[in-house]
Amino acid sequence: MSQVLVVEDEAAIAELIALNLRHAGYEVTVAATAEQAQAAIDGVLPDLVLLDWMLPGQSGLALARRWRAESRTRELPIIMLTARAAESDKISGLDAGADDYLTKPFSTNELMARIRAVLRRKAPEALDAAVQVGKLRLDPATRRVAGGDVELKLGPTEFRLLEFLMSRPGVVFSREQLLDAVWGHDRAVTDRTVDVYVLRLRQKVERDPASPILIRSVRGFGYSFDAGNGAATALERQVTSTV
Ligand code: CA
C-alpha cells in the first residue's frame, strides 16, 4: 500500500484529501505545519508528499527546497498544492523541486491522476504493478517472485530490496540509500546488512550467485539492478540441476 503524506494547514481541505486518498487505497498521514511534516519525514519516508505552498511559519516551498538538498529526501516525489495560479509561482514551485503542481480548487479525479503519474515516474513499485525483467517476475500485489514458472521463496526484507532495485533498473544506489529505502529508520542495521541481504538475494535469483549479472556490485559505491540480463534467473539453475 502506498503511503502519502498530506501537508496542509487547512483542516477541512486536509481531511477531504485524506478521505479521498484512503478511499482510493492509500495510507495517509496528515501534517498541518512544516515542523510536523519534517517530523513525519524524519520518521518514515512516504511514497509521495502532497505539499501545500502556504503554511504557517516555514512555507511548503522552503520545505521542498530543503528536502531536495538532502540525500535522504532528494528523490522524494512531491506534488505542490496551492491557491496561486500565476505562471511565475508555478515556475518557483517546479524550480524548488516539486514533481508536479496542482492549483486549488482541483478535482479529486485530477489529483488521483497526478499522483499516479508521479508515482509511475518516480516510485513505480508503489503502484503495485508487477515488474518483469526477462524471466524474473515480481508481483507486489501477491508478494510473489517467480523465475519463469518456478516460485522463488523470499523473506519480506529480501522482497522489499529486490522490489526496490528491480523497479529502478540501471540506477546505482549506495548502501546508505538502500538502507533508507528498504529498512527505513531501523538504525540497528549497518552497511554490512545490505551486503548480507544482497548475497542472500543473489543465491535465489542469480543463475550463478558467484558471478552475479542481475544485482551488480558497483565498486566503492553500492549496487544496481541490470535489466539487460533479466533472462538469466535462479530458475534455469534449478531446472538444469534437477534434470
Ligand atoms: Ca495553506
CSV table of C-alpha atoms in Angstrom, one decimal, residues 50 79 81 90 100-118:
chain,number,residue,atom,x,y,z
A,50,LEU,CA,1.2,16.5,-1.2
A,79,ILE,CA,3.2,17.4,-5.7
A,81,LEU,CA,-0.8,22.2,-3.8
A,90,LYS,CA,4.3,27.6,-10.8
A,100,ASP,CA,4.1,18.4,-10.3
A,101,TYR,CA,1.9,21.3,-9.3
A,102,LEU,CA,-1.8,21.5,-8.7
A,103,THR,CA,-3.8,24.7,-8.3
A,104,LYS,CA,-6.7,24.8,-5.8
A,105,PRO,CA,-9.5,24.1,-6.3
A,106,PHE,CA,-8.8,20.8,-8.0
A,107,SER,CA,-11.0,17.8,-8.7
A,108,THR,CA,-10.4,14.5,-6.9
A,109,ASN,CA,-10.0,12.8,-10.2
A,110,GLU,CA,-7.3,15.1,-11.3
A,111,LEU,CA,-5.5,14.8,-8.0
A,112,MET,CA,-5.6,11.0,-8.2
A,113,ALA,CA,-4.4,11.0,-11.9
A,114,ARG,CA,-1.5,13.3,-11.0
A,115,ILE,CA,-0.5,11.1,-8.0
A,116,ARG,CA,-0.5,8.0,-10.2
A,117,ALA,CA,1.5,9.8,-12.9
A,118,VAL,CA,4.2,11.0,-10.4
